[in-house]
Coordinates of C-alpha atoms in Angstrom, one line a residue:
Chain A
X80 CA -21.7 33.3 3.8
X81 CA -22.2 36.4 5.8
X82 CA -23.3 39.7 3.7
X83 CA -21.1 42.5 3.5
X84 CA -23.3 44.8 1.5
X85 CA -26.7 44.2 -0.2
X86 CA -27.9 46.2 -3.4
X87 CA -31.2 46.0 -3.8
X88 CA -33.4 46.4 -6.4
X89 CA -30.6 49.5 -7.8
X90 CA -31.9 51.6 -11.1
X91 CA -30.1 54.5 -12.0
X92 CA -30.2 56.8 -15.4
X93 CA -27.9 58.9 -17.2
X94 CA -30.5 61.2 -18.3
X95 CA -33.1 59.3 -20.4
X96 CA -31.4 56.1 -20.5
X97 CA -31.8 53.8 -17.5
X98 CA -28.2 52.1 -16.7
X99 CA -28.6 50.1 -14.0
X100 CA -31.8 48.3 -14.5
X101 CA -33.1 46.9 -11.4
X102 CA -30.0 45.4 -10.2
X103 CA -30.1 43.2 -6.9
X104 CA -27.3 41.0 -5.4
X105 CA -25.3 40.5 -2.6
X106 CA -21.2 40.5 -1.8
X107 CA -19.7 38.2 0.7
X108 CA -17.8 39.2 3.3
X109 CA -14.2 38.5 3.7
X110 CA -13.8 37.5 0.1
X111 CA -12.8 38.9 -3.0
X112 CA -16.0 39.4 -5.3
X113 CA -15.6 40.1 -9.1
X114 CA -18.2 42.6 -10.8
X115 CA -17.5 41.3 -14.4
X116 CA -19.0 43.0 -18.1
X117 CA -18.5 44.1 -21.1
X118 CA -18.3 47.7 -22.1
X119 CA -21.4 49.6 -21.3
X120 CA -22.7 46.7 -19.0
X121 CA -22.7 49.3 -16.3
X122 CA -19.9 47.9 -13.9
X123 CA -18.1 51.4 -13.3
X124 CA -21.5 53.0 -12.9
X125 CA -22.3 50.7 -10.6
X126 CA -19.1 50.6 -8.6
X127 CA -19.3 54.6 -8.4
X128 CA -22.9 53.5 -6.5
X129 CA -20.7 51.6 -4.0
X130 CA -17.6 53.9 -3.1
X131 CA -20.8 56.4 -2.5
X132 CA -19.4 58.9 -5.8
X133 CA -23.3 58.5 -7.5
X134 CA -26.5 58.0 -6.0
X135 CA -29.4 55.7 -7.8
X136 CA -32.6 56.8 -9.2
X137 CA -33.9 54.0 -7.2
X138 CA -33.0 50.8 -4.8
X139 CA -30.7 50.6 -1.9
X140 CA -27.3 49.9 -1.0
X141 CA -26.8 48.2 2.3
X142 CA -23.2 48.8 3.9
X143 CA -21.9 49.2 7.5
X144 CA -25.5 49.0 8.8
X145 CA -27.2 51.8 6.8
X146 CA -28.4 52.4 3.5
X147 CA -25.9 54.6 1.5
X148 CA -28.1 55.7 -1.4
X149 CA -29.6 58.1 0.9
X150 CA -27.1 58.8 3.3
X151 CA -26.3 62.5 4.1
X152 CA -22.3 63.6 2.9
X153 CA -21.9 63.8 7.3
X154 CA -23.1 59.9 7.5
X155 CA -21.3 58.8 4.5
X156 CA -18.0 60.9 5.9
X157 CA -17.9 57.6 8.8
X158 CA -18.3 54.7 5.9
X159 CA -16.0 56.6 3.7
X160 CA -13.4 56.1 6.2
X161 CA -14.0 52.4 6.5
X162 CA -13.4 52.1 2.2
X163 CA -10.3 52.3 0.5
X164 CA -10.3 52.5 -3.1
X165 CA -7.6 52.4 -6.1
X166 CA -9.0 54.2 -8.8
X167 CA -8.0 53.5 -12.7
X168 CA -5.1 55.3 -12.9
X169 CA -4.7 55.0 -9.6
X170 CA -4.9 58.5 -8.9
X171 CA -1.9 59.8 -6.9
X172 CA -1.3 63.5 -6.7
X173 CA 1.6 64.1 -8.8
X174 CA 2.9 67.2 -6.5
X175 CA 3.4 64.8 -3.7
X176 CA 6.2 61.9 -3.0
X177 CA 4.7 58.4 -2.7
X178 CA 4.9 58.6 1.2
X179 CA 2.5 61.9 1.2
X180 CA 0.1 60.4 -1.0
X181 CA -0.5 57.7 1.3
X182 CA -0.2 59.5 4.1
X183 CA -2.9 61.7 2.6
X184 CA -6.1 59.8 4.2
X185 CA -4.4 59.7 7.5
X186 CA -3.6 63.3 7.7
X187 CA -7.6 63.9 6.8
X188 CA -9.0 61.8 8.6
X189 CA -6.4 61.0 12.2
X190 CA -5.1 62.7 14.8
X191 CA -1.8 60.4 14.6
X192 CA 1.6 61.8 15.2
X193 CA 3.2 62.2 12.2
X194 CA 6.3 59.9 13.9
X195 CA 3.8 57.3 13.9
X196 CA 2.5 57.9 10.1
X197 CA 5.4 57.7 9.5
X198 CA 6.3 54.3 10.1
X199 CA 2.7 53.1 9.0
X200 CA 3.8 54.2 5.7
X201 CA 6.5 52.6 5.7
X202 CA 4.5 49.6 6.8
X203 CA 1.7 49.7 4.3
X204 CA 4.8 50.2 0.9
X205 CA 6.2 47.3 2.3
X206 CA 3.2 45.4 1.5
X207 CA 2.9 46.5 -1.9
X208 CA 6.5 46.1 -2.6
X209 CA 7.4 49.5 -2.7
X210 CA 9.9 50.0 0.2
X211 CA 12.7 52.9 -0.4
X212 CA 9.7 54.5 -2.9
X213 CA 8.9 56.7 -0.1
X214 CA 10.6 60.1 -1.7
X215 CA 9.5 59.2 -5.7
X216 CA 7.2 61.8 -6.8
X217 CA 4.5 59.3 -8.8
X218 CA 6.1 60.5 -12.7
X219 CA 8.9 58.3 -11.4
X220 CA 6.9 55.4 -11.5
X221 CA 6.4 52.7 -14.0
X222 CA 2.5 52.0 -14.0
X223 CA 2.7 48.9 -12.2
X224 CA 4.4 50.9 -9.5
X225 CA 1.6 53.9 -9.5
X226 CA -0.6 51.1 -9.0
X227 CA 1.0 49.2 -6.2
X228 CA 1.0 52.9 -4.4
X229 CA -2.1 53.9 -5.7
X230 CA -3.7 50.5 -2.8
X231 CA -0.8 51.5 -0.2
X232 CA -2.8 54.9 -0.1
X233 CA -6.5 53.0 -0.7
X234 CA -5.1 50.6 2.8
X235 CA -4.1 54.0 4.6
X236 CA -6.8 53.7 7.2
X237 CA -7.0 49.7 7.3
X238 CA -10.3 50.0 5.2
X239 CA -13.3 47.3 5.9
X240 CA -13.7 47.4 2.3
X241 CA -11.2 48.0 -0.9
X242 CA -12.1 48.5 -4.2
X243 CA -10.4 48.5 -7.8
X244 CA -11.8 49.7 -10.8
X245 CA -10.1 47.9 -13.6
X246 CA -6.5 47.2 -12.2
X247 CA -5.1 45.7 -14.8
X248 CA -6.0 48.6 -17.3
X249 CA -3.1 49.7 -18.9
X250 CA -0.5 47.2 -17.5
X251 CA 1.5 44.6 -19.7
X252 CA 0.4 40.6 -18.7
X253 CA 3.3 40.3 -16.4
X254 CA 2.7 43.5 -14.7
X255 CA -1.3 42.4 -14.4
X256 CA -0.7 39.5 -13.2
X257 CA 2.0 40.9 -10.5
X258 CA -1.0 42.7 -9.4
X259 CA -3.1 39.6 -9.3
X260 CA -0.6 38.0 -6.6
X261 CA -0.3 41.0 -4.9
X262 CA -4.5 41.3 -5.0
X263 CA -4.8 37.6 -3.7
X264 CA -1.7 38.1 -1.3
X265 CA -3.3 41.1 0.7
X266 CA -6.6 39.1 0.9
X267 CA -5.0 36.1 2.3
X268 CA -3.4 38.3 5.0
X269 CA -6.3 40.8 5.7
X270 CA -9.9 40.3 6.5
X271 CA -11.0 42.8 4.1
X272 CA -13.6 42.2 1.3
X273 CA -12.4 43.0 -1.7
X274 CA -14.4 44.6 -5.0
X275 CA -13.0 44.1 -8.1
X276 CA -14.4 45.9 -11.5
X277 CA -12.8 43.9 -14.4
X278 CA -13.6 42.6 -17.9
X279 CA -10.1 40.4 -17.8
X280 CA -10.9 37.1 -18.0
X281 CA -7.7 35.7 -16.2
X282 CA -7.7 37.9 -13.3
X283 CA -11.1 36.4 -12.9
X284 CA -9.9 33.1 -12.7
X285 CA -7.4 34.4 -10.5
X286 CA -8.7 36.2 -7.4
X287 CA -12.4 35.7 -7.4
X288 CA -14.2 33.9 -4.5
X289 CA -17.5 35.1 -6.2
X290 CA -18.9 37.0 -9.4
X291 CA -21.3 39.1 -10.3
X292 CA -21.9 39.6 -13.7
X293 CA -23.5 43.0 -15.8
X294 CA -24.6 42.8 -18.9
X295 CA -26.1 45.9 -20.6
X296 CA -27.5 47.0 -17.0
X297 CA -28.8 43.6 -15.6
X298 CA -26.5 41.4 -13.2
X299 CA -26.7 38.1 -15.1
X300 CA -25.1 36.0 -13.1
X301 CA -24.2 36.4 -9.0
X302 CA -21.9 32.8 -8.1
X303 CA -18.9 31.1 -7.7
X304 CA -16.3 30.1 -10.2
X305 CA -17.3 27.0 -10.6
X306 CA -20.7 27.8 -11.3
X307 CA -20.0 31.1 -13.6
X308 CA -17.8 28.4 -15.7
X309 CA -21.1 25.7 -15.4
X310 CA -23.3 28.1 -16.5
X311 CA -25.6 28.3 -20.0
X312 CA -26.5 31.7 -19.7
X313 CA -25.6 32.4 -23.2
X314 CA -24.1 36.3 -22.8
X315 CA -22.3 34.5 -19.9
X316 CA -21.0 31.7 -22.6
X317 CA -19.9 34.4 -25.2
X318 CA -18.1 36.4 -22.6
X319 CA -16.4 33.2 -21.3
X320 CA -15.4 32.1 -24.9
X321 CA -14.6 35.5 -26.1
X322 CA -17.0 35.6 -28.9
X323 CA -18.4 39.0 -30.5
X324 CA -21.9 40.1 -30.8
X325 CA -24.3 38.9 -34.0
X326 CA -24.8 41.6 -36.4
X327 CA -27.3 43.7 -34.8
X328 CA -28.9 44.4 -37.8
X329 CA -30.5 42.9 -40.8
X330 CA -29.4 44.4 -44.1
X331 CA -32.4 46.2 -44.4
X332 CA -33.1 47.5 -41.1
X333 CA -29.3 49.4 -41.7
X334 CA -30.6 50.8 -45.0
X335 CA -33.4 52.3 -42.9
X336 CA -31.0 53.7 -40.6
X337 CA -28.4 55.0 -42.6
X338 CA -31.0 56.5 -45.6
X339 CA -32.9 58.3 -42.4
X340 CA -36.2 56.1 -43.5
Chain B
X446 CA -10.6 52.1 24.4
X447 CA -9.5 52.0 28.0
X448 CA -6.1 52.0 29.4
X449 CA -4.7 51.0 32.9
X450 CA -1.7 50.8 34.4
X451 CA -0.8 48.9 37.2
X452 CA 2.1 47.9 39.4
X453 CA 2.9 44.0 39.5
X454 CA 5.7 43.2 42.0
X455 CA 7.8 46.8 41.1
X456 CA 7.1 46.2 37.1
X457 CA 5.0 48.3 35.2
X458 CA 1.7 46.8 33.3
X459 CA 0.1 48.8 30.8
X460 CA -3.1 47.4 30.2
X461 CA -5.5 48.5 27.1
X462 CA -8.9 46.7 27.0
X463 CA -11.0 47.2 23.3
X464 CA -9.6 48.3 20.0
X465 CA -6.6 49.5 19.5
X466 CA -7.2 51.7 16.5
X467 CA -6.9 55.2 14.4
X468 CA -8.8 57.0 16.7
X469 CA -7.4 55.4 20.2
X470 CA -3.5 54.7 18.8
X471 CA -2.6 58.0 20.0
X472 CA -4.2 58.0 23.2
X473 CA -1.7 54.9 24.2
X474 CA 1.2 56.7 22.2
X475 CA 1.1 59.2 24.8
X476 CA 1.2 56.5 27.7
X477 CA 4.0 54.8 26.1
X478 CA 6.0 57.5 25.3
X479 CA 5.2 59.0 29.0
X480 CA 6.7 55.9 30.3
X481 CA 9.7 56.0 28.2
X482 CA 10.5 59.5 28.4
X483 CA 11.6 58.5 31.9
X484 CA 13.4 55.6 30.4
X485 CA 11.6 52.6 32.3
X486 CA 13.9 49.8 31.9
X487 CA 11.2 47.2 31.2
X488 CA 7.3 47.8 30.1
X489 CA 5.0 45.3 30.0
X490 CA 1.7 45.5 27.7
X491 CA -0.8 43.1 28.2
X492 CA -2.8 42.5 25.5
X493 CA -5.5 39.6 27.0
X494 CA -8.4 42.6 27.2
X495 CA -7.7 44.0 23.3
X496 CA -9.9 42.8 20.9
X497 CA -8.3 44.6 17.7
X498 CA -5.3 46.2 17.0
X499 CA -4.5 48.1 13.1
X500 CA -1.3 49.3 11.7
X501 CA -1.5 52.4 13.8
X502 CA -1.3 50.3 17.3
X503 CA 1.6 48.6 15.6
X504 CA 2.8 51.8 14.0
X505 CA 2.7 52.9 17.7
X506 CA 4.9 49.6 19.3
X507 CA 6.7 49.9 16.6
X508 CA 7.9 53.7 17.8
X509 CA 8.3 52.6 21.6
X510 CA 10.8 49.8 21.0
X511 CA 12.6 51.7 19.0
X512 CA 13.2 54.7 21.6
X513 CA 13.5 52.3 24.2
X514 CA 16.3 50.3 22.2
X515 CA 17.9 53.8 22.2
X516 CA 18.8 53.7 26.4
X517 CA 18.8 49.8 26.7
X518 CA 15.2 49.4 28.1
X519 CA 12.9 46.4 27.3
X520 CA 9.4 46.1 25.9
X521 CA 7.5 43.0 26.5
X522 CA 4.2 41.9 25.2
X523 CA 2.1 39.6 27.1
X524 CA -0.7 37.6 26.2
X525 CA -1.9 37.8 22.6
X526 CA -4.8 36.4 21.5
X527 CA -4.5 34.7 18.0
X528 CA -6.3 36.8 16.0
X529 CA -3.5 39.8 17.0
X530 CA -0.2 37.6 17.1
X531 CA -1.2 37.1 13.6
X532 CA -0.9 40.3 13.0
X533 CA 2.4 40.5 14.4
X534 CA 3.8 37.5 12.5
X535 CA 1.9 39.0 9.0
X536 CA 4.0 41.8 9.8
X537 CA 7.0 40.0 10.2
X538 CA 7.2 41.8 14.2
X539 CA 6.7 38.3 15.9
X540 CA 10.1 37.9 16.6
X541 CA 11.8 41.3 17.0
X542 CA 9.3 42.1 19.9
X543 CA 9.5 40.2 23.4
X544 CA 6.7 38.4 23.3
X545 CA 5.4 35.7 26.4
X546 CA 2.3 34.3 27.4
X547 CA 1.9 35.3 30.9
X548 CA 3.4 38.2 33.1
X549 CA 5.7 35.9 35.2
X550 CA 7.3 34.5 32.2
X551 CA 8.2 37.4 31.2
X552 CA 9.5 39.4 34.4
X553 CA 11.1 35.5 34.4
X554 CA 13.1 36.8 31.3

């Protein structure tokens, strides 16, 4: 499998605490990779690394031939280009129609008619479903639909690279997994490598090639399917079988903790 | 990206070689649209010398035909490689443009 980008040896810290704790795998190219975790495994702090929004304490991130961590804002202008992104809550601009959201990248960063935009918008809401959307300002959209504009806008410049932090978030299980389709439609039609940050299980299943799994700040687990679902890592087990945590503490270690002992 | 344009027998040829991309779509816009402005009746791009094409080279095909639907006048795409007629057909484009596999086929047409 060729490498699309390498993190190496990553550690990063929110003040004191170390987040990312020595983190080190790599994501195929052409395929969609899941980063997969709990909450607080690091996974959004970790995908801010990669769309270049934090930099580490430590480690490197290999992407279109340089190291990102230590890129200048000039350098990481060009790989910024090549990376399309749909955020949370996807992020549109609520002053603007659909069409000038998406044609928002283009206008920054091309020096293409706006005839031509025009008809590359139209293109790229076609793909996501979303032709005759052009003139809806994005409060007139259900959040399936913000979504579904939010990656027309992240395709805007035919990105090398998309990423999605937590698509499903917020979306019923018919609207998530309209979103899976569309996710595993785009990839089948585009050789882009996709990055998905998710903790839902089916949407796992459904569009991963590969997974990386966090868990409180160390990947766990870099594979396939297959071999996430073989595995005996036992976070990896609970995660799969949707167990909770032990009680952290004995019954007399909370007394100590709660009486300030 | 480089662009030529040659004469074949009295038709036109425009030839791009490399990427046809964000930063080199407008370049061959302004080719294309020169051409048409004088309403050629028939232009020929041949595509054997591009390596990549993105939604802006199609974007910008996209625009020609359409002003050349407008006075009658035929756009013809000629030699494809795979990797960029399936582009066209993942864009659903493979059969509204005039598409051949060599230039006497098409002048043929």
């Amino acid at each position: 499998m060729e490498t699309a980008i390498e993190i190496k040896n990553l550690v990063t810290h929110y003040g004191d605490v170390k987040v990312l704790k020595d983190v080190s795998f790599s994501i195929p190219k052409g395929k969609t990779t899941v980063i997969l975790g709990g909450s607080g495994s690091g996974k959004s702090t970790l995908l801010k690394h990669l769309i270049g929004l934090l930099k580490p304490t430590t480690g490197q991130i290999l992407m279109n031939g340089g190291d990102i961590a230590v890129m200048n804002e000039q350098e990481f202008n060009e790989v910024r280009k090549r990376i399309g992104v749909l955020f949370q809550g996807a992020a549109l601009l609520n002053s603007l129609t659909v069409a000038d959201n998406v044609a928002l990248p283009m206008r920054e960063h091309t020096q293409l008619e706006e005839s031509t935009m025009q008809v590359m918008i139209r293109m790229k809401l076609d793909l996501v479903g979303l032709s005759g959307f052009e003139n809806y300002y994005p409060s007139q959209l259900s959040g399936g639909m913000k979504k579904r504009a939010g990656i027309a806008r992240a395709m805007a410049l035919d990105p090398a690279f998309l990423f999605f932090d937590e698509p499903s978030a917020g979306l019923d299980p018919i609207t998530a997994a309209g979103l899976d389709e569309l996710i595993l439609k785009l990839r089948q039609a585009f050789k882009m490598t996709f990055i998905v940050v998710t903790h839902e299980m089916p949407s796992v299943f459904k569009i991963a090639d590969y997974v990386v799994m966090l868990d409180r700040g160390d990947a766990v687990f870099a594979g396939t399917l297959d071999e996430l679902r073989a595995s005996d890592n036992e976070r990896i087990r609970m995660f799969l079988e949707r167990r909770s945590e032990k009680e952290v503490y004995s019954p007399e270690d909370y007394f100590r903790i709660i009486a300030g002992d | 990206m480089k662009i030529d344009i040659v004469d074949y027998k009295g038709h036109l040829i425009i030839t791009p070689s490399g990427d046809i991309d964000m930063y080199s779509s407008p370049e061959l816009r302004s080719e294309l649209m020169r051409l048409i402005t004088k309403k050629t009746k028939a232009l020929y791009v041949d595509f054997r010398n591009v390596s990549y094409i993105d939604s802006s080279g199609i974007a910008t095909f996209v625009e020609g035909l359409k002003k050349m639907k407008l006075y009658g006048g035929r756009l013809k795409l000629i030699g494809l490689p795979e990797g960029i007629m399936e582009i066209f057909r993942f864009s659903k484009l493979d059969n509204i443009f005039e598409i051949y596999g060599n230039i006497d086929d098409a002048v043929g047409s």
